[in-house]
Short mmCIF file of C-alpha atoms in Angstrom, two decimals:
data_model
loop_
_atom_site.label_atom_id
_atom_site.label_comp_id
_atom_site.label_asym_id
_atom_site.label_seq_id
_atom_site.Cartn_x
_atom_site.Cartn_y
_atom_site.Cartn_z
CA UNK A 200 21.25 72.24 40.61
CA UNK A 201 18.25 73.78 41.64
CA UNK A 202 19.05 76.72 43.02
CA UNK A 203 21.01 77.76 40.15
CA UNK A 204 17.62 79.00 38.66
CA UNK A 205 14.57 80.46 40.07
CA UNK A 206 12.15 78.57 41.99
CA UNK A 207 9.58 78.60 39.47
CA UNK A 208 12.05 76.17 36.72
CA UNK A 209 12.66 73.01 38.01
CA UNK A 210 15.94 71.28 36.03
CA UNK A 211 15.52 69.54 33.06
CA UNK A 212 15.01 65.88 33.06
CA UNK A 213 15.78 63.30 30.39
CA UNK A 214 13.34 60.13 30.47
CA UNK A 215 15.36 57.09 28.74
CA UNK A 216 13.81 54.98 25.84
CA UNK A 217 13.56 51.20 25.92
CA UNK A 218 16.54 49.48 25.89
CA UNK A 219 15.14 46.52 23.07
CA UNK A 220 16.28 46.59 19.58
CA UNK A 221 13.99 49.19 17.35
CA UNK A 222 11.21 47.32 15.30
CA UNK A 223 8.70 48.19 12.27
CA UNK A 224 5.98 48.65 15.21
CA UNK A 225 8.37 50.66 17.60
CA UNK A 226 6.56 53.99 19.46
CA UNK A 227 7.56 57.52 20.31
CA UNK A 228 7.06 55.85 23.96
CA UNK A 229 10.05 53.83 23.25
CA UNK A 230 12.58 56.90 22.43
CA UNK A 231 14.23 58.94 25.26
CA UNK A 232 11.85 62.28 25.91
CA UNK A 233 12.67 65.55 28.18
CA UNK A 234 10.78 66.55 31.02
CA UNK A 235 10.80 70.11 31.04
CA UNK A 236 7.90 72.38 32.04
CA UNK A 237 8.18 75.83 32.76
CA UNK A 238 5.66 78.79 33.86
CA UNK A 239 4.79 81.16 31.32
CA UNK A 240 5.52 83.92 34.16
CA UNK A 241 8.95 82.70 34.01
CA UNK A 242 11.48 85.34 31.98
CA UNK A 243 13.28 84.78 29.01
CA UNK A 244 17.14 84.88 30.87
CA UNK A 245 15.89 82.22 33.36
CA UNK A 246 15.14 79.78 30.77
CA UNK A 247 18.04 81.31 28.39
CA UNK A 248 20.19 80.27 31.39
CA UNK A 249 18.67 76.50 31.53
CA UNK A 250 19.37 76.35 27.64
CA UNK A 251 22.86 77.82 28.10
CA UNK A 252 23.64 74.83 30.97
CA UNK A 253 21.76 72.30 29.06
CA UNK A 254 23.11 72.56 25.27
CA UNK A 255 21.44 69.41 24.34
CA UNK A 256 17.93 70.45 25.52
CA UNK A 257 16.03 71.01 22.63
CA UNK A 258 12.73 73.46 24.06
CA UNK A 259 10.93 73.96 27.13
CA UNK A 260 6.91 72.66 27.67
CA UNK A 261 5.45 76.50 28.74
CA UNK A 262 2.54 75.86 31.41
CA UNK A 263 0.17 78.14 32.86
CA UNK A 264 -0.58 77.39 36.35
CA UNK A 265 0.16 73.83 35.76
CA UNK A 266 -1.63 73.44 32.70
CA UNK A 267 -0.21 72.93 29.01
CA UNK A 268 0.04 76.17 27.44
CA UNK A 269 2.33 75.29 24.32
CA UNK A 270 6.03 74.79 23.47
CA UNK A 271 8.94 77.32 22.95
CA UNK A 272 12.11 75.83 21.48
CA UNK A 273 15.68 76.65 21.88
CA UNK A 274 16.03 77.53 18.00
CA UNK A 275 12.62 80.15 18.61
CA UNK A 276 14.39 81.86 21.73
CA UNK A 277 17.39 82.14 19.84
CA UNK A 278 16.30 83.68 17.15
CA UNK A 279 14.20 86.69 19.35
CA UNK A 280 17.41 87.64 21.48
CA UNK A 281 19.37 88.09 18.67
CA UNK A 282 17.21 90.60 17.04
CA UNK A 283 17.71 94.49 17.65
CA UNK A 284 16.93 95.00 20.52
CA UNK A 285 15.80 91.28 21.56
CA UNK A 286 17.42 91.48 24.58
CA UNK A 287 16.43 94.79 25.70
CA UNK A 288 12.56 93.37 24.78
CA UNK A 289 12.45 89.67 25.85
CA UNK A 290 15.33 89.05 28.17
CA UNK A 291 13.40 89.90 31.53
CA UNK A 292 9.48 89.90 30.24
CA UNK A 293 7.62 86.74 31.07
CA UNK A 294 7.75 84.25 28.74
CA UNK A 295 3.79 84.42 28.01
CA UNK A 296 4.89 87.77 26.07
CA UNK A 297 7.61 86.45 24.00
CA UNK A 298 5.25 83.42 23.21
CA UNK A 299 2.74 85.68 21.72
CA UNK A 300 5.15 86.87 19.39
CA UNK A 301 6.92 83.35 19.42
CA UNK A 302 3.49 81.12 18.71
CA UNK A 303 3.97 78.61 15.48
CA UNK A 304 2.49 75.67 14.46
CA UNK A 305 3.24 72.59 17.48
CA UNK A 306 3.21 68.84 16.47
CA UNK A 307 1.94 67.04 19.22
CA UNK A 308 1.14 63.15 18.87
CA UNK A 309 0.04 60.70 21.83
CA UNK A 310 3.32 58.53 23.00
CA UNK A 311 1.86 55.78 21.29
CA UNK A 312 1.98 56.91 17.95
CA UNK A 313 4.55 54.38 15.77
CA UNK A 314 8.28 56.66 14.93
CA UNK A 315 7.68 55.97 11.64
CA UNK A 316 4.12 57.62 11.36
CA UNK A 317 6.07 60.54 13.70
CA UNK A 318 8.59 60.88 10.89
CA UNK A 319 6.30 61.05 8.30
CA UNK A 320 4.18 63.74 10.01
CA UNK A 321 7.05 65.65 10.98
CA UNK A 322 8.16 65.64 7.56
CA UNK A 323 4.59 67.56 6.16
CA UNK A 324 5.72 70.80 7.98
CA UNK A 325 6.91 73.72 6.40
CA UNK A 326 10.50 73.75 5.80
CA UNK A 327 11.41 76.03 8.55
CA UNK A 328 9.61 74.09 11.47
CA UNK A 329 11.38 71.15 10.33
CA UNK A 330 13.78 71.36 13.02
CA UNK A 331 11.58 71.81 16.01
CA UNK A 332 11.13 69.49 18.50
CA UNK A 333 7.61 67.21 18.73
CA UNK A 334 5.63 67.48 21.82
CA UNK A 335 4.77 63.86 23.13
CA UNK A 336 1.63 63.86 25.21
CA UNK A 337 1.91 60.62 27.70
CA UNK A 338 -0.78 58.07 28.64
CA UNK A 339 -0.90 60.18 32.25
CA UNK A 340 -1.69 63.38 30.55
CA UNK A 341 1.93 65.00 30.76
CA UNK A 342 3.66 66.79 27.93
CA UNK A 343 7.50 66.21 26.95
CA UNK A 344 10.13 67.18 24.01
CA UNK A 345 11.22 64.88 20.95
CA UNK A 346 14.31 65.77 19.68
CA UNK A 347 13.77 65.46 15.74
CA UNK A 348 17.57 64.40 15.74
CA UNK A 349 16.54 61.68 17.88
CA UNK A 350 14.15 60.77 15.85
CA UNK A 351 15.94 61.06 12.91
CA UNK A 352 18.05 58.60 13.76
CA UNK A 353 15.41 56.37 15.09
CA UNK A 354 13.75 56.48 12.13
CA UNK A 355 16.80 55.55 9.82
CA UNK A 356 17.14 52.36 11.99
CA UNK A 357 13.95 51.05 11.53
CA UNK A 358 14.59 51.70 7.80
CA UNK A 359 17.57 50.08 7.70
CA UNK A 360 15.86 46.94 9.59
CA UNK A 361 13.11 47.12 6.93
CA UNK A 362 15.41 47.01 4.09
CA UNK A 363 16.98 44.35 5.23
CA UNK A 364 14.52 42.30 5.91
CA UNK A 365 12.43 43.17 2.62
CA UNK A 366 16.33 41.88 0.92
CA UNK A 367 15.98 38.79 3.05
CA UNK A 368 12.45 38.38 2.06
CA UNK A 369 13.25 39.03 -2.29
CA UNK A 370 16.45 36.43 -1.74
CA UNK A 371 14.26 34.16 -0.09
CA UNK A 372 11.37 34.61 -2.84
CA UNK A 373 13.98 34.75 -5.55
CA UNK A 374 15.18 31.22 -3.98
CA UNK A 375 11.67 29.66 -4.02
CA UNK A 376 10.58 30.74 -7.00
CA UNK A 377 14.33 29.35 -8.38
CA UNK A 378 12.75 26.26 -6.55
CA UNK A 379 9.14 26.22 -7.62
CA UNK A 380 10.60 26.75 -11.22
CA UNK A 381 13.18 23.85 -10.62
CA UNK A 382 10.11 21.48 -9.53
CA UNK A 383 7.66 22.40 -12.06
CA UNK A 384 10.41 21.20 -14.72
CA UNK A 385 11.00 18.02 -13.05
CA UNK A 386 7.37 17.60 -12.61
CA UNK A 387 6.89 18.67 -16.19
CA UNK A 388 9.35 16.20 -17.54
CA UNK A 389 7.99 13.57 -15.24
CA UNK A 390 4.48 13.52 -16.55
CA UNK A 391 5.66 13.98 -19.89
CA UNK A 392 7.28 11.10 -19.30
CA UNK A 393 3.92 9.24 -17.93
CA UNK A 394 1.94 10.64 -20.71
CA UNK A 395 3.72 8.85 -23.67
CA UNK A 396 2.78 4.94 -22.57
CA UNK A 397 -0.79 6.54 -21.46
CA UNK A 398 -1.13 7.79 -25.35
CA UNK A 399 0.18 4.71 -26.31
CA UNK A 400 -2.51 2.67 -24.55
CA UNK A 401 -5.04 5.04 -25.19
CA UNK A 402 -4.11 4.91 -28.95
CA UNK A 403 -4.21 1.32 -29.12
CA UNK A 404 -7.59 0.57 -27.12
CA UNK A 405 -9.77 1.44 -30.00
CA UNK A 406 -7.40 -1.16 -32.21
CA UNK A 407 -7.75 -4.02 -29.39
CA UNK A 408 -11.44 -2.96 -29.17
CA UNK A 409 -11.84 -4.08 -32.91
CA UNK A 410 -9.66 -6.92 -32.86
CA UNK A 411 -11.48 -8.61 -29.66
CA UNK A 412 -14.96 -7.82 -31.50
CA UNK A 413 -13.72 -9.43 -35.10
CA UNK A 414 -12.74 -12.17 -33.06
CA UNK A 415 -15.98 -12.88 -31.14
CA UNK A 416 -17.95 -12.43 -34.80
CA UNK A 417 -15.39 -14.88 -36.39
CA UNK A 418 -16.12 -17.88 -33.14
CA UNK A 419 -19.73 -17.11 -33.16
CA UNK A 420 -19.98 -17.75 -37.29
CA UNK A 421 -17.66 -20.72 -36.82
CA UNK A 422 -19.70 -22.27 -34.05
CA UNK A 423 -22.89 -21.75 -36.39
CA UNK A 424 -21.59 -23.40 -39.73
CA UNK A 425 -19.81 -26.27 -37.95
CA UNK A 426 -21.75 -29.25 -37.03
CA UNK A 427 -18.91 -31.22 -35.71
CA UNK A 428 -17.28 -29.37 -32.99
CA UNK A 429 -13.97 -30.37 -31.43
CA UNK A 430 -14.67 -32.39 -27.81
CA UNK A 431 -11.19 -30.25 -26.62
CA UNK A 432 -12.63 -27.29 -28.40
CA UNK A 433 -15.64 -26.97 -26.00
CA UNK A 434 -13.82 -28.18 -23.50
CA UNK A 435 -11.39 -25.49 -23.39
CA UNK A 436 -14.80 -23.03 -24.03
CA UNK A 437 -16.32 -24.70 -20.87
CA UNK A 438 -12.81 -24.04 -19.12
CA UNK A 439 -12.21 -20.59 -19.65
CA UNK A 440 -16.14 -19.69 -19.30
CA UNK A 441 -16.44 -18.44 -22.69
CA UNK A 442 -20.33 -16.98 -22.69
CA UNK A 443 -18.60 -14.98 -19.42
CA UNK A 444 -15.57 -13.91 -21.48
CA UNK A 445 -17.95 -12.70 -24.46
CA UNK A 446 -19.55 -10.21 -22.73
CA UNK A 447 -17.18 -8.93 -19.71
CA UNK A 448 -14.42 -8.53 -22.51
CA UNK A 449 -16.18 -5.54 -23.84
CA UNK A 450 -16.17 -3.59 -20.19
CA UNK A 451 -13.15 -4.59 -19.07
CA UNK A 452 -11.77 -2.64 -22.36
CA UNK A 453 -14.54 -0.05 -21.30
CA UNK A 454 -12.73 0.10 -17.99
CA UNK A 455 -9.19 0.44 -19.27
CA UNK A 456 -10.19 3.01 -21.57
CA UNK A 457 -11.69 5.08 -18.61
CA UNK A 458 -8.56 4.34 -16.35
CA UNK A 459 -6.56 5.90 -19.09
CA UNK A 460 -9.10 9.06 -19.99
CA UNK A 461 -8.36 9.99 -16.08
CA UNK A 462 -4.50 9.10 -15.80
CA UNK A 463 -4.64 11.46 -19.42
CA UNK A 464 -6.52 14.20 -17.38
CA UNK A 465 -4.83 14.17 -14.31
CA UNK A 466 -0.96 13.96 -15.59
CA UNK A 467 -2.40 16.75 -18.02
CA UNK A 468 -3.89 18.98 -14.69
CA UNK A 469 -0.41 18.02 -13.05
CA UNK A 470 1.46 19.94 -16.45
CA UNK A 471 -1.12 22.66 -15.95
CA UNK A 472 -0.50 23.30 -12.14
CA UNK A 473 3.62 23.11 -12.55
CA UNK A 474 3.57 25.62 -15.39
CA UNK A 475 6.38 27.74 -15.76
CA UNK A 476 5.05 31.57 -16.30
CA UNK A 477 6.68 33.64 -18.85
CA UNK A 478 7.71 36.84 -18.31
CA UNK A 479 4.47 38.55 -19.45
CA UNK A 480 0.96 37.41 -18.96
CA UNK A 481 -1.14 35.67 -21.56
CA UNK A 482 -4.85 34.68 -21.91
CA UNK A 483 -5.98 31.65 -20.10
CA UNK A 484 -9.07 29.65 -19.33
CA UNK A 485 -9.31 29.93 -15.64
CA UNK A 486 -12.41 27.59 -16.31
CA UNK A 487 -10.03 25.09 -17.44
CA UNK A 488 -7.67 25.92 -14.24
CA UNK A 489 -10.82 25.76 -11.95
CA UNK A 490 -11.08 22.26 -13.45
CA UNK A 491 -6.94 20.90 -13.36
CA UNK A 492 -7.05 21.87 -9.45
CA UNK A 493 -10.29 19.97 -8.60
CA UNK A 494 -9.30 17.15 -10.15
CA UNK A 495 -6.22 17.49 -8.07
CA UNK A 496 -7.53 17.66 -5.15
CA UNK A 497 -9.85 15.04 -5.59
CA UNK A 498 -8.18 12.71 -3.94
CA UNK A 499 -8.41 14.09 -0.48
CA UNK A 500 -12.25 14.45 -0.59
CA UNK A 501 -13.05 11.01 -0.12
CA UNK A 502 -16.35 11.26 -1.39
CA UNK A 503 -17.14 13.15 2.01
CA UNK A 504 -16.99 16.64 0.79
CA UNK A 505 -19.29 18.38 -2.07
CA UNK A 506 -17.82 20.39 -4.77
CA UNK A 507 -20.43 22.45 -6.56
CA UNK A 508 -19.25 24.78 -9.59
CA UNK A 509 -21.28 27.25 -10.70
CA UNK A 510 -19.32 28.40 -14.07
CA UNK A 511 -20.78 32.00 -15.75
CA UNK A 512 -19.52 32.95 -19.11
CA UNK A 513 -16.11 33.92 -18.96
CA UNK A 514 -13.74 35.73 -21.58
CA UNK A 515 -10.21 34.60 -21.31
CA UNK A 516 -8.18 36.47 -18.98
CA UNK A 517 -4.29 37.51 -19.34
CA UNK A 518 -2.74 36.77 -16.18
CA UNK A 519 0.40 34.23 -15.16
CA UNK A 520 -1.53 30.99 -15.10
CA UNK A 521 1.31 29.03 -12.80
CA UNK A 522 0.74 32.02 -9.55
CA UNK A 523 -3.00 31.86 -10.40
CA UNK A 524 -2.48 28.37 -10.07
CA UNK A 525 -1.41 28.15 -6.64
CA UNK A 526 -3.78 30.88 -5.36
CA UNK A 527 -6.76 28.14 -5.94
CA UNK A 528 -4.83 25.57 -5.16
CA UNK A 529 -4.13 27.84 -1.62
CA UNK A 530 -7.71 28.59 -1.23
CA UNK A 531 -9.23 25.03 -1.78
CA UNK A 532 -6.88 23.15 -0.19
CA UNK A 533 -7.65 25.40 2.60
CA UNK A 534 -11.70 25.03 2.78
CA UNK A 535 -11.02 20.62 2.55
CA UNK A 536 -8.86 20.88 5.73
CA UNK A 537 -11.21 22.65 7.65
CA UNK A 538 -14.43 20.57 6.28
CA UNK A 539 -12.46 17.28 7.05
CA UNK A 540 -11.54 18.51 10.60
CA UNK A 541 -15.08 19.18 11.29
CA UNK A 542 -16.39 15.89 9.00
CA UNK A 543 -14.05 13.81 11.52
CA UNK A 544 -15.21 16.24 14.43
CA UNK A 545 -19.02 15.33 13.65
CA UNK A 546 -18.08 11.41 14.00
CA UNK A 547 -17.39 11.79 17.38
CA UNK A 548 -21.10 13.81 18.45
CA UNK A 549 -24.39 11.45 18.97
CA UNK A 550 -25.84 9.85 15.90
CA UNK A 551 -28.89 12.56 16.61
CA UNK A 552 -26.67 15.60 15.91
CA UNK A 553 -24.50 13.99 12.85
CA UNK A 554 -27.73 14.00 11.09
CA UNK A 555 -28.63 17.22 11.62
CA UNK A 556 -25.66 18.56 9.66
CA UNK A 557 -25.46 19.52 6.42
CA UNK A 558 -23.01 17.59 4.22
CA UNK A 559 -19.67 19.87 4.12
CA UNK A 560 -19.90 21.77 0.16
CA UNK A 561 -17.59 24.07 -1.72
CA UNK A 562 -18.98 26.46 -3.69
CA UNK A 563 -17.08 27.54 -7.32
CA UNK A 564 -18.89 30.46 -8.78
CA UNK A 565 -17.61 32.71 -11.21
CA UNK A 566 -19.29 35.70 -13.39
CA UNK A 567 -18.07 38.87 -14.39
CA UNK A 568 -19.40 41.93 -12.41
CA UNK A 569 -18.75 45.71 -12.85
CA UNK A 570 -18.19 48.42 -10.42
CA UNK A 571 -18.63 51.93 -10.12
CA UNK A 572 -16.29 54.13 -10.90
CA UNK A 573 -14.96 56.56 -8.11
CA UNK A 574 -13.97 59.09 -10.20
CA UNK A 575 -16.54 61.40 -12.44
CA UNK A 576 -16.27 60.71 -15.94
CA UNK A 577 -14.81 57.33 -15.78
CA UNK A 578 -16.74 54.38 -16.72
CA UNK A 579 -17.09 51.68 -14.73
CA UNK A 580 -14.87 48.78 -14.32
CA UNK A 581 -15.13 45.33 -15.18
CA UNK A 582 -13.66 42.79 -13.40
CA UNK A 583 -14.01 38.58 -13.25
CA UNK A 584 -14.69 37.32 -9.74
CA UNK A 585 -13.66 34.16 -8.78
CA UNK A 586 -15.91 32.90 -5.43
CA UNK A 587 -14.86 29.84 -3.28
CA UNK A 588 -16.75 29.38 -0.39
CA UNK A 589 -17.52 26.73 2.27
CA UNK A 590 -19.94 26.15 4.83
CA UNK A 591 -17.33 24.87 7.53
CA UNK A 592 -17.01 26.75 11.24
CA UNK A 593 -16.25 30.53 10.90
CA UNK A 594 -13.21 31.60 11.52
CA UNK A 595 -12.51 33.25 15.33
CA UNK A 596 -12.85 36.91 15.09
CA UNK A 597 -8.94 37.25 16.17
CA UNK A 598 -7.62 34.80 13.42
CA UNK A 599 -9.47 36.53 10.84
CA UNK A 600 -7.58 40.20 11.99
CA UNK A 601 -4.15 38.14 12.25
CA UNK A 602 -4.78 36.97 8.12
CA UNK A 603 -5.68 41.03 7.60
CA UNK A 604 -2.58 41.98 9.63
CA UNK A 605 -0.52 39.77 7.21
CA UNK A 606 -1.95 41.16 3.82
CA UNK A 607 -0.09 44.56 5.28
CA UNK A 608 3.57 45.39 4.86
CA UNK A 609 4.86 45.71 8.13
CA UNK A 610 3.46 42.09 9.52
CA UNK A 611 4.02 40.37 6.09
CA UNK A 612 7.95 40.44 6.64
CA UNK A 613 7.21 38.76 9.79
CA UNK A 614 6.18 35.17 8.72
CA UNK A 615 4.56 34.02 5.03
CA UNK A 616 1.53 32.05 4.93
CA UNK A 617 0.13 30.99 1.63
CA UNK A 618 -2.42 33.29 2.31
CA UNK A 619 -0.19 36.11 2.57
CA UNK A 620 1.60 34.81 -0.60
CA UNK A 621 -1.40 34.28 -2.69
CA UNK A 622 -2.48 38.23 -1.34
CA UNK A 623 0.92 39.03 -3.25
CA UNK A 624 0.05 37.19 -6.28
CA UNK A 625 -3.34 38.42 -6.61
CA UNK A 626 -2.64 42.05 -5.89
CA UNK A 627 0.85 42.84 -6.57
CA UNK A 628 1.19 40.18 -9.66
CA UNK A 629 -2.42 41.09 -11.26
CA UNK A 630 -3.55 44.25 -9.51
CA UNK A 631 -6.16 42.85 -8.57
CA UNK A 632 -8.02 42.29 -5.09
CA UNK A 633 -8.42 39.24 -2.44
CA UNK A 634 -11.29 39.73 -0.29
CA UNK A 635 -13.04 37.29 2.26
CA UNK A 636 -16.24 37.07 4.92
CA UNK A 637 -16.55 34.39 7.61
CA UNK A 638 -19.62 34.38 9.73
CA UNK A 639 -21.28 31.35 11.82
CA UNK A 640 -23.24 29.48 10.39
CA UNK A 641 -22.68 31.11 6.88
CA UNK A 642 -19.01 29.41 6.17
CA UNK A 643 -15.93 30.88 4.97
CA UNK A 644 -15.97 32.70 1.46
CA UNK A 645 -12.83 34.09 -0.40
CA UNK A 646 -13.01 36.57 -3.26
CA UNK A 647 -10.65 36.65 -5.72
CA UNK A 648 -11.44 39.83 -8.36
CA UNK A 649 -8.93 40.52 -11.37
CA UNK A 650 -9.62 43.15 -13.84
CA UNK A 651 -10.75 42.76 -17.43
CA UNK A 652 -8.55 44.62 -19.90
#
């Protein structure tokens, strides 16, 4: 095939992609590329001829003594023959002269630049260059040809995988919020259902209260104006430890009441947390929120884990409670795994070291901040920032890129966390933003910031 053309042009040579199913990540490096360098000292009619035996070939790298010189496509060569005269002009004058009349703008990217960045860069040329092939410079330095049709249809691929995967993904959130709805009015009714005896005990302790006092005031007057007391009078006093009874019957009512006050606050935080959003967002306490979820989750502290809250003035905020809901609930539950995994690490060091750390603490602080506007004219904004933070082990420097890698689109279809879900919630749901820091020795902090309207 060689000697078909002149010694200079060596045949064309196509360079197969990968053979593995296109992805949202997929490279130029993965799509099949043409080898095709020719000297600008070649003429026009050799490489005419090349074209002519190769239709699919879509340009030809032009080098000048082995180095990259630039690109001359089929559709460019074309187009100079056919003029008056072209032939008479270009057909047997080195290519370096046509080129000077030929030269237009060349997109060249590094083979490692993802098809669907390609595509988009391809697609900010001027109309008439849309066509021409992409010059794809290789890891080794070498220069090949992209077929935009090629790409085209690479590109459409990986859009088709992402819309179908971003349908999976709705049908699936569709599903669990179907779910999450389904369980919050279950829940709901549940509590409900635990709240009515609660309020009925809690309604009638004040009345058993002032029964059980009139009662004690009505023996104690009746032991003073009686001189003759019943023998099996005081000795059922004497039996059932009466002086005992008098004054434990007081806190043992004390005691129910404050069993009920926290079954009344918890089943009450458990209604909060399952509420059911409506369709637009209203103003809410996230003090109160704060407040529900702690109490939630104080089961799971054990009394080994500090929660300070550090409350600034807030103004209520419209947002959809129930999401917001499950963001702290995210976050929190989050900080008390990793401060019990390192509370239960510490009990296995020497008593020496245990006492040298610091008892693990979350941090609640929330105040309203402003920032500066980017754009002249504008005031600034004002937004309420919502702070929890714990001084557990930092976070590996590769973990914390893997949770940044999740908050974007292409890695969130990959796998939800509730990190990734509560990203959605926060920015998507409430345009607002989710930030977070983790350093040695400094803890874990996550920033939640919506805006003030």
């Amino acid at each position: 095939m060689q000697q078909e053309f002149s010694s200079q042009i060596l045949p064309p040579l196509l360079i197969e992609g990968s053979d593995g199913d296109l992805g949202l990540e997929s490279k130029l490096t993965e799509l099949s590329l043409y080898d095709f360098s020719v000297e600008t000292s070649s003429t026009g009619k050799e490489v005419a001829e090349v074209f002519e035996k190769y239709p699919l070939l879509p340009g030809a790298i032009l080098v000048d003594d082995g180095k990259y010189a630039g690109m001359l496509s089929r559709k460019q060569l074309l187009e100079f023959l056919i003029r008056p005269f072209g032939q008479d002009l270009f057909f047997h004058q080195p290519l370096s002269i046509l080129y000077s009349y030929a030269r237009t703008p060349i997109l060249e990217l590094p083979d490692t630049t993802p098809i669907l960045n390609a595509m988009q860069l391809s697609l900010r040329r001027s109309p008439e260059f849309l066509s021409e092939p992409i010059v794809v410079k290789t890891s080794g330095n070498e220069y090949r040809l992209l077929d935009m049709q090629q790409l085209n249809i690479a590109s459409w691929q990986i859009r088709g995988i992402e819309t179908q995967v971003r349908y999976e993904r709705s049908q699936a959130q569709m599903i669990q919020n179907d779910k999450m709805a389904s369980l919050g009015r279950l829940v709901d009714g549940v509590a409900h259902e635990i709240l009515d005896p609660v309020n009925f005990i809690w309604g009638n302790l004040t009345h058993v209260s002032n029964y059980s006092r009139d009662l004690i005031k009505l023996i104690e007057i009746y032991d003073k104006n009686s001189e003759n007391i019943p023998e099996d009078v005081l000795y059922l006093k004497q039996d059932i430890e009466f002086d005992f009874l008098e004054s434990d019957l007081s806190q043992a009512i004390t005691s129910i009441r404050t069993g009920a006050e926290r079954l009344k606050k918890l089943v009450s935080g458990l209604q909060n947390f399952c509420h059911i959003d409506a369709i637009y967002p209203k103003p809410v306490d996230l003090h109160a929120n704060l407040n529900n979820i702690i109490l939630l989750i104080g089961s799971r502290l054990k009394g080994e884990i500090n929660i300070i809250k550090k409350f600034g003035h807030l103004p209520p905020v419209y947002c959809f409670a129930g999401q917001l809901n499950q963001v702290f609930m995210n976050i929190l539950s989050r900080a008390v795994d990793i401060l019990l995994d390192e509370a239960v690490r510490q009990q296995f060091e020497a008593e020496a070291e245990k006492n040298s750390h610091t008892k693990p603490t979350i941090e609640v602080l929330t105040e309203v901040i402003s920032q500066e506007s980017n754009i002249p004219g504008l005031p600034d904004s004002r937004w309420v920032s919502i702070c929890i933070a714990d001084n557990g082990p930092a976070m590996s420097p590769e973990f914390q890129q893997q949770i940044q890698e999740s908050f974007s689109v292409e890695k969130r279809a990959d796998k939800e966390t509730s990190l990734t879900i509560s990203y959605q919630i926060i920015i998507a749901r409430h345009g607002g933003k989710l930030n977070f820091t983790s350093q040695p020795d400094k803890g874990t902090q996550f920033e939640i910031l919506l805006p003030l309207v």
